mmCIF file of C-alpha atoms in Angstrom:
data_model
loop_
_atom_site.group_PDB
_atom_site.id
_atom_site.type_symbol
_atom_site.label_atom_id
_atom_site.label_comp_id
_atom_site.label_asym_id
_atom_site.label_seq_id
_atom_site.Cartn_x
_atom_site.Cartn_y
_atom_site.Cartn_z
ATOM 1 C CA TRP K 1 145.145 67.232 99.651
ATOM 2 C CA ALA K 2 143.543 70.082 98.187
ATOM 3 C CA LEU K 3 141.537 71.095 95.116
ATOM 4 C CA ALA K 4 141.570 74.021 92.701
ATOM 5 C CA PHE K 5 139.181 74.892 89.682
ATOM 6 C CA LEU K 6 140.282 75.565 86.389
ATOM 7 C CA PRO K 7 137.943 78.408 84.499
ATOM 8 C CA ASP K 8 136.369 75.477 82.187
ATOM 9 C CA GLY K 9 135.144 73.673 85.566
ATOM 10 C CA ARG K 10 137.887 70.661 85.786
ATOM 11 C CA LEU K 11 139.605 70.051 89.016
ATOM 12 C CA LEU K 12 143.115 70.486 89.754
ATOM 13 C CA VAL K 13 143.755 68.137 92.833
ATOM 14 C CA THR K 14 147.005 67.402 94.771
ATOM 15 C CA GLU K 15 147.502 63.988 96.594
ATOM 16 C CA ARG K 16 149.856 63.696 99.328
ATOM 17 C CA PRO K 17 152.396 60.946 98.102
ATOM 18 C CA GLY K 18 153.371 63.523 95.233
ATOM 19 C CA ARG K 19 150.953 63.415 92.403
ATOM 20 C CA MET K 20 149.120 66.159 90.810
ATOM 21 C CA ARG K 21 145.957 65.267 88.565
ATOM 22 C CA LEU K 22 143.430 66.836 86.665
ATOM 23 C CA VAL K 23 139.732 65.622 87.140
ATOM 24 C CA SER K 24 137.111 66.183 84.132
ATOM 25 C CA THR K 25 133.654 67.732 84.501
ATOM 26 C CA GLU K 26 132.426 64.156 84.257
ATOM 27 C CA GLY K 27 134.568 62.888 87.153
ATOM 28 C CA GLN K 28 137.480 61.246 84.769
ATOM 29 C CA LEU K 29 140.635 61.209 86.615
ATOM 30 C CA SER K 30 143.911 62.183 84.217
ATOM 31 C CA PRO K 31 147.224 60.493 84.731
ATOM 32 C CA PRO K 32 149.683 62.223 87.008
ATOM 33 C CA LEU K 33 151.014 65.774 85.627
ATOM 34 C CA LYS K 34 154.595 65.555 84.780
ATOM 35 C CA ASN K 35 157.324 67.768 86.391
ATOM 36 C CA VAL K 36 155.891 68.030 89.693
ATOM 37 C CA PRO K 37 158.721 68.290 92.117
ATOM 38 C CA GLU K 38 159.728 65.504 94.583
ATOM 39 C CA ALA K 39 157.681 66.160 97.634
ATOM 40 C CA TRP K 40 158.722 64.226 100.879
ATOM 41 C CA ALA K 41 155.825 62.207 101.727
ATOM 42 C CA SER K 42 156.729 61.095 105.386
ATOM 43 C CA GLY K 43 154.551 61.739 108.199
ATOM 44 C CA GLN K 44 152.365 64.445 107.557
ATOM 45 C CA GLY K 45 154.219 65.810 104.798
ATOM 46 C CA GLY K 46 153.990 65.555 101.109
ATOM 47 C CA LEU K 47 152.375 67.350 98.265
ATOM 48 C CA LEU K 48 150.088 69.771 99.979
ATOM 49 C CA ASP K 49 147.714 72.898 98.825
ATOM 50 C CA VAL K 50 147.483 74.011 95.297
ATOM 51 C CA VAL K 51 145.573 77.362 94.112
ATOM 52 C CA THR K 52 145.279 78.896 90.491
ATOM 53 C CA ASP K 53 146.543 82.430 89.967
ATOM 54 C CA ARG K 54 143.807 85.107 89.971
ATOM 55 C CA ASN K 55 144.851 85.904 86.210
ATOM 56 C CA PHE K 56 145.199 82.139 85.584
ATOM 57 C CA GLY K 57 142.940 82.621 82.163
ATOM 58 C CA GLN K 58 145.798 84.722 80.840
ATOM 59 C CA ASN K 59 149.326 83.306 82.350
ATOM 60 C CA ARG K 60 148.047 79.720 83.301
ATOM 61 C CA SER K 61 150.079 80.066 86.532
ATOM 62 C CA ILE K 62 149.479 78.013 89.587
ATOM 63 C CA PHE K 63 151.106 77.838 93.105
ATOM 64 C CA PHE K 64 151.568 74.855 95.218
ATOM 65 C CA CYS K 65 153.381 74.109 98.126
ATOM 66 C CA TYR K 66 154.918 70.838 99.570
ATOM 67 C CA ALA K 67 157.366 69.069 102.049
ATOM 68 C CA GLU K 68 160.702 69.444 100.652
ATOM 69 C CA ARG K 69 163.181 67.172 102.058
ATOM 70 C CA THR K 70 166.821 68.413 102.812
ATOM 71 C CA ALA K 71 169.695 67.300 104.492
ATOM 72 C CA GLY K 72 168.575 66.336 108.334
ATOM 73 C CA GLY K 73 164.911 66.677 107.668
ATOM 74 C CA GLY K 74 161.980 68.428 105.954
ATOM 75 C CA ARG K 75 160.704 71.977 105.217
ATOM 76 C CA THR K 76 157.675 73.597 103.363
ATOM 77 C CA ALA K 77 158.591 75.070 99.835
ATOM 78 C CA VAL K 78 156.165 76.826 97.778
ATOM 79 C CA ALA K 79 156.355 76.597 93.864
ATOM 80 C CA ARG K 80 155.033 78.666 90.878
ATOM 81 C CA ALA K 81 154.515 76.847 87.466
ATOM 82 C CA ARG K 82 152.567 77.132 84.197
ATOM 83 C CA LEU K 83 150.066 74.433 83.686
ATOM 84 C CA ASP K 84 150.134 72.844 80.166
ATOM 85 C CA ASP K 85 146.959 70.682 80.378
ATOM 86 C CA ALA K 86 147.331 69.533 76.671
ATOM 87 C CA THR K 87 150.633 67.693 77.071
ATOM 88 C CA GLY K 88 149.726 66.746 80.836
ATOM 89 C CA GLN K 89 152.688 68.590 82.554
ATOM 90 C CA LEU K 90 153.778 71.558 84.531
ATOM 91 C CA ASP K 91 156.138 73.980 82.691
ATOM 92 C CA GLU K 92 158.514 76.645 83.858
ATOM 93 C CA VAL K 93 158.455 75.173 87.508
ATOM 94 C CA LYS K 94 160.357 77.515 89.879
ATOM 95 C CA VAL K 95 160.714 77.311 93.701
ATOM 96 C CA ILE K 96 159.689 80.925 94.901
ATOM 97 C CA PHE K 97 160.089 80.279 98.809
ATOM 98 C CA ARG K 98 161.459 77.802 101.219
ATOM 99 C CA GLN K 99 160.836 77.803 104.752
ATOM 100 C CA GLU K 100 163.675 78.956 107.029
ATOM 101 C CA GLY K 101 164.696 77.125 110.469
ATOM 102 C CA PRO K 102 165.107 74.156 112.346
ATOM 103 C CA LEU K 103 163.750 71.196 110.143
ATOM 104 C CA SER K 104 160.749 68.695 110.601
ATOM 105 C CA SER K 105 160.919 65.369 111.142
ATOM 106 C CA GLY K 106 157.746 64.941 109.428
ATOM 107 C CA ASN K 107 155.020 66.965 111.116
ATOM 108 C CA HIS K 108 153.352 70.266 111.268
ATOM 109 C CA TYR K 109 154.041 71.799 107.883
ATOM 110 C CA GLY K 110 150.923 74.047 107.757
ATOM 111 C CA CYS K 111 150.763 74.747 103.952
ATOM 112 C CA ARG K 112 147.503 76.488 102.820
ATOM 113 C CA ILE K 113 147.887 79.039 100.371
ATOM 114 C CA ALA K 114 145.070 82.161 99.862
ATOM 115 C CA GLN K 115 145.600 84.821 97.198
ATOM 116 C CA ALA K 116 144.567 88.455 98.174
ATOM 117 C CA ALA K 117 142.954 90.590 95.428
ATOM 118 C CA GLU K 118 146.026 92.446 94.638
ATOM 119 C CA GLY K 119 147.832 89.073 93.892
ATOM 120 C CA HIS K 120 150.135 88.710 96.874
ATOM 121 C CA LEU K 121 150.045 85.260 98.394
ATOM 122 C CA PHE K 122 149.451 84.307 102.145
ATOM 123 C CA ILE K 123 151.065 80.976 103.194
ATOM 124 C CA THR K 124 150.412 79.090 106.307
ATOM 125 C CA LEU K 125 153.609 77.421 107.918
ATOM 126 C CA GLY K 126 153.747 74.948 110.914
ATOM 127 C CA GLU K 127 156.507 75.048 113.759
ATOM 128 C CA HIS K 128 157.510 71.327 113.161
ATOM 129 C CA TYR K 129 156.139 70.181 116.184
ATOM 130 C CA SER K 130 159.554 69.372 118.076
ATOM 131 C CA TYR K 131 160.225 73.254 117.941
ATOM 132 C CA ARG K 132 157.090 74.987 119.180
ATOM 133 C CA ASP K 133 158.834 77.809 120.857
ATOM 134 C CA GLU K 134 160.273 78.745 117.456
ATOM 135 C CA ALA K 135 156.481 80.045 116.874
ATOM 136 C CA GLN K 136 157.681 83.498 118.910
ATOM 137 C CA ASN K 137 160.988 83.521 117.184
ATOM 138 C CA LEU K 138 160.748 86.184 114.187
ATOM 139 C CA SER K 139 164.275 85.121 112.830
ATOM 140 C CA ASN K 140 162.684 81.981 111.159
ATOM 141 C CA HIS K 141 159.523 80.857 109.298
ATOM 142 C CA LEU K 142 158.240 78.174 111.877
ATOM 143 C CA GLY K 143 154.685 79.073 113.196
ATOM 144 C CA LYS K 144 154.276 81.850 110.820
ATOM 145 C CA LEU K 145 152.098 83.122 108.400
ATOM 146 C CA ILE K 146 153.941 84.712 105.462
ATOM 147 C CA ARG K 147 153.036 87.249 102.665
ATOM 148 C CA ILE K 148 154.882 87.017 99.469
ATOM 149 C CA ALA K 149 154.633 88.554 95.694
ATOM 150 C CA PRO K 150 153.963 86.004 93.215
ATOM 151 C CA ASP K 151 157.634 85.830 92.331
ATOM 152 C CA GLY K 152 158.252 85.024 96.046
ATOM 153 C CA SER K 153 159.731 88.407 96.947
ATOM 154 C CA ALA K 154 158.636 90.176 100.304
ATOM 155 C CA PRO K 155 156.322 93.285 99.576
ATOM 156 C CA PRO K 156 157.818 96.137 101.109
ATOM 157 C CA ASP K 157 154.562 96.966 103.220
ATOM 158 C CA ASN K 158 155.103 93.627 105.371
ATOM 159 C CA PRO K 159 155.009 94.701 108.821
ATOM 160 C CA PHE K 160 158.444 93.393 109.756
ATOM 161 C CA VAL K 161 160.462 94.474 106.764
ATOM 162 C CA GLY K 162 163.797 96.393 107.779
ATOM 163 C CA ARG K 163 163.450 95.353 111.384
ATOM 164 C CA ASP K 164 166.703 93.731 112.593
ATOM 165 C CA GLY K 165 166.515 89.988 113.141
ATOM 166 C CA ALA K 166 163.172 89.442 111.616
ATOM 167 C CA ARG K 167 162.249 87.562 108.441
ATOM 168 C CA PRO K 168 160.842 90.284 106.002
ATOM 169 C CA GLU K 169 158.064 87.476 104.569
ATOM 170 C CA ILE K 170 156.337 87.170 108.291
ATOM 171 C CA TRP K 171 152.566 88.944 108.324
ATOM 172 C CA SER K 172 151.837 87.204 111.491
ATOM 173 C CA TYR K 173 153.326 84.783 114.222
ATOM 174 C CA GLY K 174 152.689 82.535 117.015
ATOM 175 C CA HIS K 175 150.634 79.764 115.050
ATOM 176 C CA ARG K 176 150.977 75.996 115.712
ATOM 177 C CA ASN K 177 149.922 74.113 112.575
ATOM 178 C CA PRO K 178 147.588 76.101 110.657
ATOM 179 C CA GLN K 179 145.793 73.887 107.693
ATOM 180 C CA GLY K 180 143.103 76.315 106.968
ATOM 181 C CA LEU K 181 143.008 79.770 105.314
ATOM 182 C CA ALA K 182 140.185 81.647 103.366
ATOM 183 C CA VAL K 183 139.845 85.326 102.440
ATOM 184 C CA ASP K 184 136.321 86.668 102.947
ATOM 185 C CA PRO K 185 135.104 88.213 99.632
ATOM 186 C CA ALA K 186 132.749 90.637 101.408
ATOM 187 C CA ASN K 187 135.616 92.548 103.108
ATOM 188 C CA GLY K 188 139.284 90.950 102.441
ATOM 189 C CA ARG K 189 139.615 89.772 105.769
ATOM 190 C CA LEU K 190 142.092 86.991 106.083
ATOM 191 C CA TRP K 191 140.515 84.007 108.409
ATOM 192 C CA GLU K 192 142.918 81.036 109.523
ATOM 193 C CA PHE K 193 142.304 77.593 111.359
ATOM 194 C CA GLU K 194 144.786 75.911 113.287
ATOM 195 C CA HIS K 195 145.430 72.725 115.122
ATOM 196 C CA GLY K 196 145.903 72.803 119.047
ATOM 197 C CA PRO K 197 147.188 69.855 120.744
ATOM 198 C CA ARG K 198 144.851 68.053 122.837
ATOM 199 C CA GLY K 199 142.076 70.838 122.594
ATOM 200 C CA GLY K 200 142.655 74.061 121.760
ATOM 201 C CA ASP K 201 142.024 74.124 117.979
ATOM 202 C CA GLU K 202 141.633 77.873 116.895
ATOM 203 C CA VAL K 203 140.136 80.096 114.008
ATOM 204 C CA ASN K 204 141.499 83.232 113.826
ATOM 205 C CA VAL K 205 141.015 86.723 112.244
ATOM 206 C CA ILE K 206 144.380 87.559 110.988
ATOM 207 C CA ALA K 207 145.952 91.248 111.423
ATOM 208 C CA LYS K 208 149.009 92.541 110.102
ATOM 209 C CA GLY K 209 152.075 91.708 112.375
ATOM 210 C CA ALA K 210 149.924 90.429 115.162
ATOM 211 C CA ASN K 211 151.039 87.340 117.820
ATOM 212 C CA TYR K 212 148.620 84.722 118.147
ATOM 213 C CA GLY K 213 150.267 83.335 121.125
ATOM 214 C CA TRP K 214 151.247 79.680 120.455
ATOM 215 C CA PRO K 215 152.917 78.390 122.672
ATOM 216 C CA VAL K 216 152.780 81.067 125.434
ATOM 217 C CA ILE K 217 148.738 81.151 125.672
ATOM 218 C CA GLY K 218 146.106 78.892 124.270
ATOM 219 C CA PHE K 219 143.318 76.349 125.464
ATOM 220 C CA GLY K 220 144.702 72.637 124.945
ATOM 221 C CA ILE K 221 147.068 70.670 126.860
ATOM 222 C CA ASP K 222 150.026 68.179 125.723
ATOM 223 C CA TYR K 223 149.503 64.936 124.486
ATOM 224 C CA SER K 224 150.808 63.432 127.641
ATOM 225 C CA GLY K 225 148.114 65.651 129.699
ATOM 226 C CA THR K 226 150.712 68.092 131.162
ATOM 227 C CA PRO K 227 150.123 71.732 130.528
ATOM 228 C CA ILE K 228 152.043 73.810 127.765
ATOM 229 C CA HIS K 229 150.735 77.307 128.218
ATOM 230 C CA GLU K 230 151.450 79.942 130.675
ATOM 231 C CA THR K 231 147.800 81.215 130.460
ATOM 232 C CA THR K 232 144.910 81.369 128.033
ATOM 233 C CA ALA K 233 145.284 85.405 127.720
ATOM 234 C CA LYS K 234 148.176 87.662 127.845
ATOM 235 C CA GLU K 235 148.658 91.284 126.682
ATOM 236 C CA GLY K 236 150.034 91.620 123.303
ATOM 237 C CA MET K 237 148.649 88.417 122.112
ATOM 238 C CA GLU K 238 145.548 87.598 119.900
ATOM 239 C CA GLN K 239 142.385 85.767 121.361
ATOM 240 C CA PRO K 240 141.032 83.404 118.738
ATOM 241 C CA ALA K 241 137.579 84.324 117.143
ATOM 242 C CA LYS K 242 136.555 80.646 118.283
ATOM 243 C CA TYR K 243 138.409 77.715 119.825
ATOM 244 C CA TRP K 244 137.611 73.992 119.975
ATOM 245 C CA VAL K 245 137.896 71.669 123.186
ATOM 246 C CA PRO K 246 138.090 68.653 122.325
ATOM 247 C CA SER K 247 139.780 69.233 119.084
ATOM 248 C CA VAL K 248 138.070 68.600 115.451
ATOM 249 C CA SER K 249 141.451 69.186 113.533
ATOM 250 C CA PRO K 250 140.194 71.939 110.964
ATOM 251 C CA SER K 251 141.588 71.929 107.717
ATOM 252 C CA GLY K 252 140.759 73.396 104.437
ATOM 253 C CA ALA K 253 138.544 76.370 104.471
ATOM 254 C CA THR K 254 136.328 78.775 102.252
ATOM 255 C CA PHE K 255 133.722 81.216 102.384
ATOM 256 C CA TYR K 256 130.681 80.577 100.554
ATOM 257 C CA ASP K 257 128.935 83.565 98.490
ATOM 258 C CA GLY K 258 127.200 81.383 95.684
ATOM 259 C CA ARG K 259 123.306 81.277 94.835
ATOM 260 C CA LEU K 260 122.731 77.376 95.393
ATOM 261 C CA PHE K 261 122.524 77.730 99.078
ATOM 262 C CA PRO K 262 121.171 81.198 99.496
ATOM 263 C CA LYS K 263 120.774 80.828 103.251
ATOM 264 C CA TRP K 264 124.287 80.176 103.561
ATOM 265 C CA ARG K 265 125.880 83.212 101.581
ATOM 266 C CA GLY K 266 128.581 84.747 103.873
ATOM 267 C CA SER K 267 129.019 81.440 106.101
ATOM 268 C CA LEU K 268 132.724 80.320 106.386
ATOM 269 C CA PHE K 269 133.250 76.573 106.082
ATOM 270 C CA ALA K 270 135.809 74.434 106.967
ATOM 271 C CA GLY K 271 136.363 70.436 106.911
ATOM 272 C CA THR K 272 137.596 68.554 109.933
ATOM 273 C CA LEU K 273 140.012 65.346 110.274
ATOM 274 C CA SER K 274 139.412 63.938 113.701
ATOM 275 C CA GLY K 275 136.300 65.575 113.808
ATOM 276 C CA ARG K 276 135.071 63.749 110.443
ATOM 277 C CA MET K 277 132.612 66.446 109.659
ATOM 278 C CA LEU K 278 132.035 69.736 107.713
ATOM 279 C CA LEU K 279 131.693 72.711 109.811
ATOM 280 C CA ARG K 280 129.879 75.973 108.866
ATOM 281 C CA LEU K 281 130.308 79.002 110.816
ATOM 282 C CA THR K 282 128.419 82.119 110.721
ATOM 283 C CA VAL K 283 130.427 85.046 111.242
ATOM 284 C CA SER K 284 129.602 89.039 112.104
ATOM 285 C CA ASP K 285 132.661 91.415 111.709
ATOM 286 C CA ARG K 286 135.502 89.730 113.305
ATOM 287 C CA ALA K 287 133.189 87.216 115.560
ATOM 288 C CA VAL K 288 131.684 83.856 115.204
ATOM 289 C CA THR K 289 128.208 83.870 115.780
ATOM 290 C CA GLY K 290 127.171 80.501 115.090
ATOM 291 C CA GLU K 291 128.182 76.709 114.220
ATOM 292 C CA GLU K 292 126.468 74.336 112.083
ATOM 293 C CA ARG K 293 128.029 70.622 112.071
ATOM 294 C CA LEU K 294 127.001 68.609 108.814
ATOM 295 C CA LEU K 295 127.772 65.278 106.950
ATOM 296 C CA GLN K 296 128.689 63.642 110.218
ATOM 297 C CA ASN K 297 126.984 60.639 109.168
ATOM 298 C CA LEU K 298 129.793 60.210 106.577
ATOM 299 C CA HIS K 299 132.232 59.494 108.987
ATOM 300 C CA GLU K 300 135.105 60.967 106.605
ATOM 301 C CA ARG K 301 138.168 62.915 107.332
ATOM 302 C CA ILE K 302 137.525 66.142 105.294
ATOM 303 C CA ARG K 303 140.718 67.459 104.142
ATOM 304 C CA ASP K 304 139.739 70.485 102.095
ATOM 305 C CA VAL K 305 136.384 72.331 100.994
ATOM 306 C CA ARG K 306 135.852 74.613 98.035
ATOM 307 C CA GLN K 307 132.961 76.415 96.577
ATOM 308 C CA GLY K 308 132.717 75.468 92.857
ATOM 309 C CA PRO K 309 131.663 77.637 89.747
ATOM 310 C CA ASP K 310 128.472 75.822 90.020
ATOM 311 C CA GLY K 311 127.807 77.156 93.364
ATOM 312 C CA ALA K 312 127.991 73.496 95.051
ATOM 313 C CA LEU K 313 130.561 72.760 98.070
ATOM 314 C CA TRP K 314 133.160 70.506 96.794
ATOM 315 C CA LEU K 315 135.133 68.434 99.168
ATOM 316 C CA LEU K 316 138.007 66.066 99.715
ATOM 317 C CA THR K 317 138.235 63.232 102.068
ATOM 318 C CA ASP K 318 141.380 61.908 103.414
ATOM 319 C CA ASN K 319 142.073 58.426 103.404
ATOM 320 C CA PRO K 320 143.379 55.517 101.244
ATOM 321 C CA ALA K 321 140.649 55.489 99.056
ATOM 322 C CA GLY K 322 140.006 59.419 99.016
ATOM 323 C CA ARG K 323 136.888 60.758 97.245
ATOM 324 C CA ILE K 324 135.703 64.118 95.474
ATOM 325 C CA LEU K 325 132.309 64.919 96.999
ATOM 326 C CA ARG K 326 130.248 67.390 95.553
ATOM 327 C CA VAL K 327 127.404 68.619 97.885
ATOM 328 C CA THR K 328 124.073 70.233 96.717
ATOM 329 C CA PRO K 329 120.750 71.109 98.216
ATOM 330 C CA ALA K 330 118.385 68.020 99.114
ATOM 331 C CA ALA K 331 115.651 67.431 96.641
ATOM 332 C CA LYS K 332 112.435 68.565 98.093
#
């Protein structure tokens, strides 16, 4: 479901059934790491995103999120741990955040993590599909993008800290099922991708305290063909930088600033699931100015994309025989 690079070039990879593995620079797969919390691998749930801490070289810390089963359903949980790769296990595992609100029966967990320069974590949380109206309710975490400190606490400058009836971890709201998140290294802006229903997938530039409209506004329809939204725009609700009809199901995302593809520097990449391709978006300020569709000949669900330390693009395919792919310039 996700991959993260260690300083020595090895990969840390999550598999949705609940396994976390190391992959060597030669492509050798380790046994599953020990002490990974049990994930509820039902529906869209399981072991989901993973990132290494910005100070991983000193503290060996990683953050990961997963669907946690509790009485009556599931919720997104976020944990911090110390990676002991010598013994093949996680140490000092601690759940630092648990999603509050109506529980999921197995859908729309969201669950992407991005770490800002100052160390705080941005985490996407889905609205559990059956509770879409809760995305507008600030008293729970459904359909929200949250910002927490590495210990799980809410930073005091979060937009809803001190507001009665609002969760202090919330950074933005009105999201459906966000599965892509990336920080632009050029300016620190946060870009988020989320799944619409039938049509209406979005990429948004995230602003502090902003409402992104789900389910009040949008550009898709329900799976039954019936309308969902009141309209496509409403005062006080943000418009996407771009939307897709029909859906492409965007997933993991990254900005490219490497040197292997000089013409792609500054591009925003996202894998797609139903679209079975890699998207390359050109961006300027807060606008999407172009789109290129790549690797359509693979016919693969691309769950995650990351820039490697070698400047290549590294992809995860989402199928029973999932693969790690390394994308480099074609030989001339």
